[in-house]
Amino acid sequence: MTRLKLIGGIAAVLVTLLVGQALLRTAPSADDDSATFLVGGRSFRPVVVGGLAVTVLGIRGASLVRRPDGQILDTGGVWVIVDVELTATQQTTAVRYLALADRDGNTYRVSQRWHQAITEGVPDLQPGLPVDGEVAFEVPRDAATQLSLRAGEHWSVAVGLRSRAVTDIALPVERSEVDRWVADRDPAVLVPPAVVL
Amino acid sequence: MVLAALAIVALAGGLRHTPAAAAATTTAAVSDTVDSGLWTAAVTEATAVRTIDAYVPQPGAWLLSVVIRIQVRGPDGGTAADLDRIASLPGQPGLTAPAPRWVVLRRDASELAELNPNLPEEVEYLFEVDGGTPVPARVIVQVSGYRTTRGHQWSDFGPLARVVVPVRNAR
């Protein structure tokens, strides 16, 4: 009888611990509380995050990119070039986070291999003066057909994207398009930004 | 009782939080993969050259190019600032500075910027050596990186491995 009580006691402790663990796992973690807030959307339609409206107007790709200084940049993946329109909706602002994300959770920040005319922090955006231009990203070829544009007003080294809103605009790209981009060895030149009047 | 005690410890996560012992600097072979958590690095070759593309050393000096194949393993490429400083040449005489003068991508000689996940790159670390120093038959390349994680950050940046690399003389 004593042995039965002992086993019963151990079983009760274990069951209590397991139930406690199960409850803890269903509660939001600190990471959940500060997760990035994704605002979904589609190309050719403005997606608003905070005081910034982002519209994807086109997508193309290349195996090589020619920088403004003439240097040609190669890649082990493929260059994905996105035509975006950026608009400040309320006050002067800028896009301070700009990346492509794939379905596996990897992100590919706007290329820093040269100072692009549209990049994180540049240009300043004034309300009522949309800016349209191209921006380039370097991504693995296998990821190029499953990308979305992440753009937001806020990002910092210390905080990252915690609790911030960013776009999640799906970029429709077919495998055949990627193959064509990779085969084309003519360097792409990006269209510089211009105010849309 | 023993099983119950083990179950309690495991459920409390006690075993998962045991700190890993700090690893010592190891010796690696050419092309061996050195794991730094956020990235892996493999030293593949070393070459003595006069110049590479637009990278010209001071008059009389020459460049010792060390090629390291780097692959970012994390979900983003936020490691570029660290990748500048992962290679050093302990014991190599004649260096004008302990750090490489330039760090460039081998594919097009553009300067290293952020590397992306799943896009391995061969990166050239260009060390400047004064003209009076002969080209060595081999060089010791020390690869530095991170050892452990603390919270969400990788920590304890320092030497991970040393690689003895034959030097090809192309001066």
CSV table of C-alpha atoms in Angstrom, one decimal:
chain,number,residue,atom,x,y,z
A,1,MET,CA,0.0,0.0,0.0
A,2,THR,CA,2.9,2.3,0.9
A,3,ARG,CA,4.5,1.5,-2.4
A,4,LEU,CA,1.3,2.3,-4.2
A,5,LYS,CA,1.1,5.7,-2.5
A,6,LEU,CA,4.7,6.5,-3.4
A,7,ILE,CA,4.1,5.7,-7.1
A,8,GLY,CA,0.9,7.6,-7.0
A,9,GLY,CA,2.7,10.6,-5.5
A,10,ILE,CA,5.4,10.6,-8.1
A,11,ALA,CA,2.8,10.2,-10.8
A,12,ALA,CA,0.9,13.2,-9.4
A,13,VAL,CA,4.1,15.4,-9.3
A,14,LEU,CA,5.0,14.4,-12.9
A,15,VAL,CA,1.5,15.1,-14.2
A,16,THR,CA,1.4,18.5,-12.4
A,17,LEU,CA,4.8,19.4,-14.0
A,18,LEU,CA,3.7,18.3,-17.4
A,19,VAL,CA,0.5,20.3,-17.2
A,20,GLY,CA,2.5,23.3,-16.0
A,21,GLN,CA,4.9,23.0,-18.9
A,22,ALA,CA,2.1,22.7,-21.4
A,23,LEU,CA,0.5,25.8,-20.0
A,24,LEU,CA,3.8,27.7,-20.1
A,25,ARG,CA,4.3,26.8,-23.7
A,26,THR,CA,0.9,28.2,-24.8
A,27,ALA,CA,1.6,31.6,-23.1
A,28,PRO,CA,3.1,34.3,-25.4
A,29,SER,CA,6.9,34.6,-24.9
A,30,ALA,CA,8.9,37.8,-24.8
A,31,ASP,CA,9.7,37.2,-28.5
A,32,ASP,CA,6.0,36.9,-29.3
A,33,ASP,CA,5.3,40.2,-27.5
A,34,SER,CA,7.9,42.1,-29.5
A,35,ALA,CA,7.4,40.3,-32.9
A,36,THR,CA,7.5,42.3,-36.1
A,37,PHE,CA,4.0,43.3,-37.3
A,38,LEU,CA,3.7,42.3,-41.0
A,39,VAL,CA,1.2,44.3,-43.1
A,40,GLY,CA,0.4,42.1,-46.1
A,41,GLY,CA,-0.4,43.4,-49.6
A,42,ARG,CA,0.0,42.9,-53.3
A,43,SER,CA,1.9,44.6,-56.1
A,44,PHE,CA,0.5,47.7,-57.7
A,45,ARG,CA,-1.5,48.6,-54.5
A,46,PRO,CA,-0.2,50.9,-51.8
A,47,VAL,CA,0.6,49.2,-48.5
A,48,VAL,CA,0.7,51.6,-45.5
A,49,VAL,CA,3.1,51.0,-42.5
A,50,GLY,CA,3.0,53.9,-40.1
A,51,GLY,CA,3.5,57.1,-42.0
A,52,LEU,CA,4.9,55.4,-45.1
A,53,ALA,CA,3.1,54.0,-48.1
A,54,VAL,CA,4.9,51.5,-50.3
A,55,THR,CA,3.8,50.4,-53.7
A,56,VAL,CA,5.5,47.8,-55.8
A,57,LEU,CA,5.3,48.8,-59.4
A,58,GLY,CA,7.5,46.2,-61.1
A,59,ILE,CA,10.1,43.4,-60.7
A,60,ARG,CA,12.9,42.4,-62.9
A,61,GLY,CA,16.2,40.6,-62.4
A,62,ALA,CA,19.7,40.3,-63.7
A,63,SER,CA,22.9,38.3,-63.3
A,64,LEU,CA,25.0,41.5,-63.3
A,65,VAL,CA,24.5,45.0,-62.2
A,66,ARG,CA,26.4,48.1,-63.3
A,67,ARG,CA,27.1,50.6,-60.6
A,68,PRO,CA,26.9,54.3,-61.3
A,69,ASP,CA,30.7,54.4,-61.3
A,70,GLY,CA,30.8,51.8,-64.0
A,71,GLN,CA,31.9,48.8,-62.0
A,72,ILE,CA,30.0,45.6,-62.8
A,73,LEU,CA,28.9,43.5,-59.8
A,74,ASP,CA,28.5,39.8,-60.2
A,75,THR,CA,26.6,37.5,-57.8
A,76,GLY,CA,26.5,33.9,-56.9
A,77,GLY,CA,22.7,34.2,-56.8
A,78,VAL,CA,20.6,36.6,-58.8
A,79,TRP,CA,19.9,40.3,-58.6
A,80,VAL,CA,16.3,41.1,-58.0
A,81,ILE,CA,15.4,44.7,-58.9
A,82,VAL,CA,12.2,46.1,-57.5
A,83,ASP,CA,10.5,49.2,-58.8
A,84,VAL,CA,9.0,50.9,-55.8
A,85,GLU,CA,7.0,54.0,-55.1
A,86,LEU,CA,7.5,55.5,-51.6
A,87,THR,CA,5.2,58.1,-50.1
A,88,ALA,CA,5.2,59.9,-46.8
A,89,THR,CA,1.6,60.0,-45.7
A,90,GLN,CA,1.9,62.6,-42.8
A,91,GLN,CA,5.3,64.0,-42.2
A,92,THR,CA,8.9,63.8,-43.5
A,93,THR,CA,10.1,60.3,-43.2
A,94,ALA,CA,12.2,57.6,-44.9
A,95,VAL,CA,12.3,53.9,-45.4
A,96,ARG,CA,14.7,52.7,-42.8
A,97,TYR,CA,14.3,49.0,-43.3
A,98,LEU,CA,14.3,47.5,-46.8
A,99,ALA,CA,14.7,43.8,-47.5
A,100,LEU,CA,13.3,40.8,-49.3
A,101,ALA,CA,12.2,37.8,-47.2
A,102,ASP,CA,11.8,34.2,-48.4
A,103,ARG,CA,9.4,31.6,-47.1
A,104,ASP,CA,12.0,30.0,-44.9
A,105,GLY,CA,12.4,33.1,-42.8
A,106,ASN,CA,15.6,34.3,-44.4
A,107,THR,CA,15.9,38.0,-45.2
A,108,TYR,CA,18.1,39.7,-47.8
A,109,ARG,CA,18.7,43.4,-47.0
A,110,VAL,CA,19.0,46.0,-49.8
A,111,SER,CA,22.4,45.5,-51.3
A,112,GLN,CA,25.1,47.5,-49.6
A,113,ARG,CA,27.7,46.8,-52.3
A,114,TRP,CA,27.3,50.3,-53.5
A,115,HIS,CA,25.4,53.3,-52.2
A,116,GLN,CA,22.0,52.9,-53.9
A,117,ALA,CA,19.9,56.0,-54.6
A,118,ILE,CA,17.1,54.3,-52.7
A,119,THR,CA,18.3,52.5,-49.6
A,120,GLU,CA,17.7,52.5,-45.9
A,121,GLY,CA,17.4,56.1,-44.8
A,122,VAL,CA,17.5,57.5,-48.3
A,123,PRO,CA,15.8,59.5,-49.7
A,124,ASP,CA,14.0,61.8,-47.4
A,125,LEU,CA,10.3,61.6,-48.3
A,126,GLN,CA,8.0,64.6,-48.1
A,127,PRO,CA,4.3,64.3,-47.8
A,128,GLY,CA,2.5,64.6,-51.1
A,129,LEU,CA,5.7,64.0,-53.1
A,130,PRO,CA,5.9,60.2,-54.0
A,131,VAL,CA,9.3,59.0,-55.1
A,132,ASP,CA,9.5,56.2,-57.7
A,133,GLY,CA,12.7,54.3,-58.5
A,134,GLU,CA,14.5,50.9,-58.5
A,135,VAL,CA,16.3,49.2,-55.8
A,136,ALA,CA,18.5,46.0,-56.0
A,137,PHE,CA,18.7,42.9,-53.8
A,138,GLU,CA,21.0,39.9,-54.0
A,139,VAL,CA,19.3,36.6,-53.3
A,140,PRO,CA,19.9,32.9,-53.9
A,141,ARG,CA,18.3,31.7,-57.2
A,142,ASP,CA,16.2,29.1,-55.4
A,143,ALA,CA,14.6,31.8,-53.2
A,144,ALA,CA,13.8,34.2,-56.0
A,145,THR,CA,10.4,32.7,-56.7
A,146,GLN,CA,9.1,33.0,-53.1
A,147,LEU,CA,10.0,36.5,-52.0
A,148,SER,CA,8.1,39.4,-50.4
A,149,LEU,CA,9.1,43.0,-49.9
A,150,ARG,CA,9.7,44.1,-46.3
A,151,ALA,CA,9.8,47.8,-45.9
A,152,GLY,CA,9.3,49.9,-42.8
A,153,GLU,CA,9.8,53.3,-41.2
A,154,HIS,CA,11.7,52.1,-38.2
A,155,TRP,CA,14.7,49.9,-37.6
A,156,SER,CA,17.8,50.2,-35.5
A,157,VAL,CA,20.9,48.1,-34.7
A,158,ALA,CA,20.0,47.9,-31.0
A,159,VAL,CA,16.3,47.2,-31.4
A,160,GLY,CA,16.0,45.7,-34.9
A,161,LEU,CA,12.4,45.4,-36.0
A,162,ARG,CA,10.9,44.6,-32.6
A,163,SER,CA,7.3,45.6,-32.3
A,164,ARG,CA,7.5,47.5,-35.6
A,165,ALA,CA,5.3,47.4,-38.7
A,166,VAL,CA,6.8,46.4,-42.0
A,167,THR,CA,5.2,45.5,-45.4
A,168,ASP,CA,4.9,42.0,-46.6
A,169,ILE,CA,4.2,42.4,-50.3
A,170,ALA,CA,4.4,39.2,-52.3
A,171,LEU,CA,6.5,39.5,-55.5
A,172,PRO,CA,5.2,37.3,-58.2
A,173,VAL,CA,8.2,35.7,-60.0
A,174,GLU,CA,8.2,32.6,-62.1
A,175,ARG,CA,11.1,30.1,-62.3
A,176,SER,CA,11.4,30.7,-66.1
A,177,GLU,CA,11.9,34.4,-65.4
A,178,VAL,CA,14.7,33.6,-63.0
A,179,ASP,CA,16.4,31.3,-65.5
A,180,ARG,CA,16.2,34.1,-68.1
A,181,TRP,CA,17.7,36.7,-65.7
A,182,VAL,CA,20.6,34.4,-64.9
A,183,ALA,CA,21.3,33.6,-68.6
A,184,ASP,CA,21.3,37.3,-69.5
A,185,ARG,CA,24.9,38.6,-69.1
A,186,ASP,CA,24.0,42.2,-70.0
A,187,PRO,CA,24.5,44.3,-66.9
A,188,ALA,CA,21.4,45.9,-65.5
A,189,VAL,CA,21.4,49.7,-64.8
A,190,LEU,CA,19.0,50.8,-62.1
A,191,VAL,CA,16.5,53.5,-62.8
A,192,PRO,CA,17.3,56.4,-60.4
A,193,PRO,CA,14.5,57.7,-58.2
A,194,ALA,CA,12.3,60.6,-59.4
A,195,VAL,CA,9.5,62.5,-57.8
A,196,VAL,CA,6.2,61.5,-59.2
A,197,LEU,CA,4.3,64.6,-60.3
B,1,MET,CA,12.8,8.3,-7.4
B,2,VAL,CA,15.9,8.7,-9.6
B,3,LEU,CA,13.7,8.8,-12.7
B,4,ALA,CA,11.4,11.3,-11.0
B,5,ALA,CA,14.4,13.5,-10.1
B,6,LEU,CA,15.7,13.4,-13.7
B,7,ALA,CA,12.3,14.2,-15.1
B,8,ILE,CA,12.0,17.2,-12.8
B,9,VAL,CA,15.5,18.5,-13.8
B,10,ALA,CA,14.7,18.0,-17.5
B,11,LEU,CA,11.3,19.6,-17.3
B,12,ALA,CA,12.8,22.6,-15.5
B,13,GLY,CA,15.2,23.0,-18.4
B,14,GLY,CA,18.2,22.7,-16.2
B,15,LEU,CA,20.2,20.6,-18.5
B,16,ARG,CA,19.6,22.9,-21.5
B,17,HIS,CA,21.1,25.9,-19.7
B,18,THR,CA,24.4,24.3,-18.8
B,19,PRO,CA,27.1,26.7,-20.2
B,20,ALA,CA,29.3,25.1,-22.8
B,21,ALA,CA,33.0,25.0,-22.0
B,22,ALA,CA,35.0,27.6,-24.0
B,23,ALA,CA,36.8,25.8,-26.8
B,24,ALA,CA,40.5,26.4,-27.4
B,25,THR,CA,42.0,27.5,-30.6
B,26,THR,CA,42.3,24.5,-32.9
B,27,THR,CA,44.5,23.6,-35.8
B,28,ALA,CA,42.6,23.3,-39.1
B,29,ALA,CA,43.7,22.2,-42.5
B,30,VAL,CA,43.3,24.1,-45.8
B,31,SER,CA,39.6,24.1,-46.9
B,32,ASP,CA,38.5,22.8,-43.5
B,33,THR,CA,35.2,24.4,-42.3
B,34,VAL,CA,35.6,26.6,-39.1
B,35,ASP,CA,32.3,27.1,-37.4
B,36,SER,CA,31.5,30.5,-35.9
B,37,GLY,CA,27.8,30.1,-35.3
B,38,LEU,CA,26.7,33.0,-37.4
B,39,TRP,CA,28.9,31.9,-40.3
B,40,THR,CA,31.3,29.2,-41.4
B,41,ALA,CA,34.8,30.0,-42.8
B,42,ALA,CA,37.2,27.9,-44.7
B,43,VAL,CA,40.7,29.2,-45.7
B,44,THR,CA,41.4,28.0,-49.2
B,45,GLU,CA,44.6,29.6,-50.5
B,46,ALA,CA,47.2,32.3,-50.1
B,47,THR,CA,48.9,34.2,-52.8
B,48,ALA,CA,51.6,36.9,-52.9
B,49,VAL,CA,50.8,39.6,-55.6
B,50,ARG,CA,51.9,43.1,-56.5
B,51,THR,CA,48.3,44.4,-56.9
B,52,ILE,CA,44.8,43.2,-57.3
B,53,ASP,CA,42.5,45.2,-59.6
B,54,ALA,CA,42.4,48.7,-58.2
B,55,TYR,CA,44.0,47.8,-54.9
B,56,VAL,CA,47.6,49.0,-55.1
B,57,PRO,CA,49.9,48.9,-52.0
B,58,GLN,CA,52.3,51.6,-51.0
B,59,PRO,CA,55.4,51.9,-53.3
B,60,GLY,CA,57.7,48.9,-52.9
B,61,ALA,CA,55.2,46.9,-50.8
B,62,TRP,CA,53.3,43.8,-51.9
B,63,LEU,CA,50.0,42.1,-51.0
B,64,LEU,CA,49.5,38.8,-49.4
B,65,SER,CA,46.0,37.7,-50.4
B,66,VAL,CA,44.3,35.1,-48.2
B,67,VAL,CA,41.1,33.6,-49.6
B,68,ILE,CA,38.4,32.5,-47.2
B,69,ARG,CA,35.1,30.9,-48.3
B,70,ILE,CA,32.4,32.3,-46.0
B,71,GLN,CA,28.8,31.1,-45.7
B,72,VAL,CA,26.3,33.0,-43.5
B,73,ARG,CA,24.2,30.5,-41.6
B,74,GLY,CA,21.8,32.8,-39.8
B,75,PRO,CA,18.5,34.1,-41.2
B,76,ASP,CA,20.0,37.4,-42.2
B,77,GLY,CA,23.4,38.9,-43.1
B,78,GLY,CA,23.9,41.3,-40.2
B,79,THR,CA,27.5,40.3,-39.7
B,80,ALA,CA,29.4,42.3,-42.2
B,81,ALA,CA,31.3,44.4,-39.6
B,82,ASP,CA,32.6,41.3,-38.0
B,83,LEU,CA,33.6,39.6,-41.2
B,84,ASP,CA,36.2,42.4,-41.7
B,85,ARG,CA,38.2,41.1,-38.8
B,86,ILE,CA,38.1,37.3,-38.9
B,87,ALA,CA,41.5,36.9,-40.5
B,88,SER,CA,44.9,37.7,-39.1
B,89,LEU,CA,48.5,36.5,-39.8
B,90,PRO,CA,50.2,35.9,-36.4
B,91,GLY,CA,54.0,35.7,-36.8
B,92,GLN,CA,54.1,37.0,-40.3
B,93,PRO,CA,57.0,39.5,-40.5
B,94,GLY,CA,56.7,42.8,-42.5
B,95,LEU,CA,53.0,43.5,-42.2
B,96,THR,CA,52.4,47.2,-42.4
B,97,ALA,CA,49.3,46.7,-40.2
B,98,PRO,CA,48.0,43.7,-38.3
B,99,ALA,CA,44.6,43.9,-40.1
B,100,PRO,CA,44.0,43.5,-43.8
B,101,ARG,CA,44.2,46.7,-45.8
B,102,TRP,CA,41.3,45.7,-48.0
B,103,VAL,CA,38.7,43.0,-47.8
B,104,VAL,CA,37.1,42.2,-51.2
B,105,LEU,CA,34.9,39.7,-53.0
B,106,ARG,CA,37.0,37.4,-55.2
B,107,ARG,CA,34.2,37.2,-57.9
B,108,ASP,CA,34.5,40.9,-58.9
B,109,ALA,CA,37.0,42.6,-56.6
B,110,SER,CA,34.3,44.7,-55.0
B,111,GLU,CA,34.7,45.6,-51.4
B,112,LEU,CA,33.0,43.3,-48.9
B,113,ALA,CA,29.6,44.4,-47.8
B,114,GLU,CA,26.9,42.5,-46.0
B,115,LEU,CA,26.8,38.8,-47.1
B,116,ASN,CA,23.4,37.1,-47.4
B,117,PRO,CA,22.2,33.7,-46.2
B,118,ASN,CA,22.7,30.8,-48.5
B,119,LEU,CA,25.0,32.8,-50.7
B,120,PRO,CA,28.6,31.6,-50.0
B,121,GLU,CA,31.3,33.9,-51.1
B,122,GLU,CA,35.1,33.6,-51.5
B,123,VAL,CA,36.5,36.7,-49.8
B,124,GLU,CA,40.0,38.0,-50.2
B,125,TYR,CA,41.8,39.4,-47.2
B,126,LEU,CA,44.6,41.6,-48.6
B,127,PHE,CA,47.4,42.1,-46.2
B,128,GLU,CA,50.1,44.7,-47.1
B,129,VAL,CA,53.7,43.5,-46.6
B,130,ASP,CA,56.7,45.8,-46.9
B,131,GLY,CA,59.0,45.4,-49.9
B,132,GLY,CA,62.0,44.1,-47.9
B,133,THR,CA,60.1,41.0,-46.7
B,134,PRO,CA,60.6,37.9,-48.8
B,135,VAL,CA,57.5,35.9,-49.8
B,136,PRO,CA,57.2,33.0,-47.3
B,137,ALA,CA,56.7,29.4,-48.3
B,138,ARG,CA,53.7,29.2,-46.0
B,139,VAL,CA,51.7,31.5,-43.7
B,140,ILE,CA,49.7,30.9,-40.6
B,141,VAL,CA,46.2,32.2,-40.9
B,142,GLN,CA,44.3,32.7,-37.7
B,143,VAL,CA,40.5,32.6,-38.1
B,144,SER,CA,38.5,34.4,-35.4
B,145,GLY,CA,34.8,34.2,-34.7
B,146,TYR,CA,32.2,33.7,-32.0
B,147,ARG,CA,32.1,30.8,-29.6
B,148,THR,CA,28.9,31.0,-27.5
B,149,THR,CA,25.5,32.7,-27.4
B,150,ARG,CA,24.3,35.0,-24.6
B,151,GLY,CA,20.6,35.7,-24.9
B,152,HIS,CA,20.0,36.6,-28.5
B,153,GLN,CA,23.6,37.7,-29.2
B,154,TRP,CA,26.7,35.6,-30.1
B,155,SER,CA,29.5,36.4,-27.8
B,156,ASP,CA,33.2,35.7,-27.0
B,157,PHE,CA,34.7,36.8,-30.3
B,158,GLY,CA,38.2,35.5,-30.5
B,159,PRO,CA,40.6,33.1,-32.3
B,160,LEU,CA,38.9,29.8,-33.3
B,161,ALA,CA,41.5,28.1,-35.5
B,162,ARG,CA,44.9,28.4,-37.1
B,163,VAL,CA,45.5,27.2,-40.6
B,164,VAL,CA,48.9,26.7,-42.2
B,165,VAL,CA,48.6,27.7,-45.9
B,166,PRO,CA,51.2,27.3,-48.6
B,167,VAL,CA,51.8,30.7,-50.3
B,168,ARG,CA,51.9,30.9,-54.1
B,169,ASN,CA,54.3,33.5,-55.4
B,170,ALA,CA,52.6,35.6,-58.2
B,171,ARG,CA,54.5,38.8,-57.6
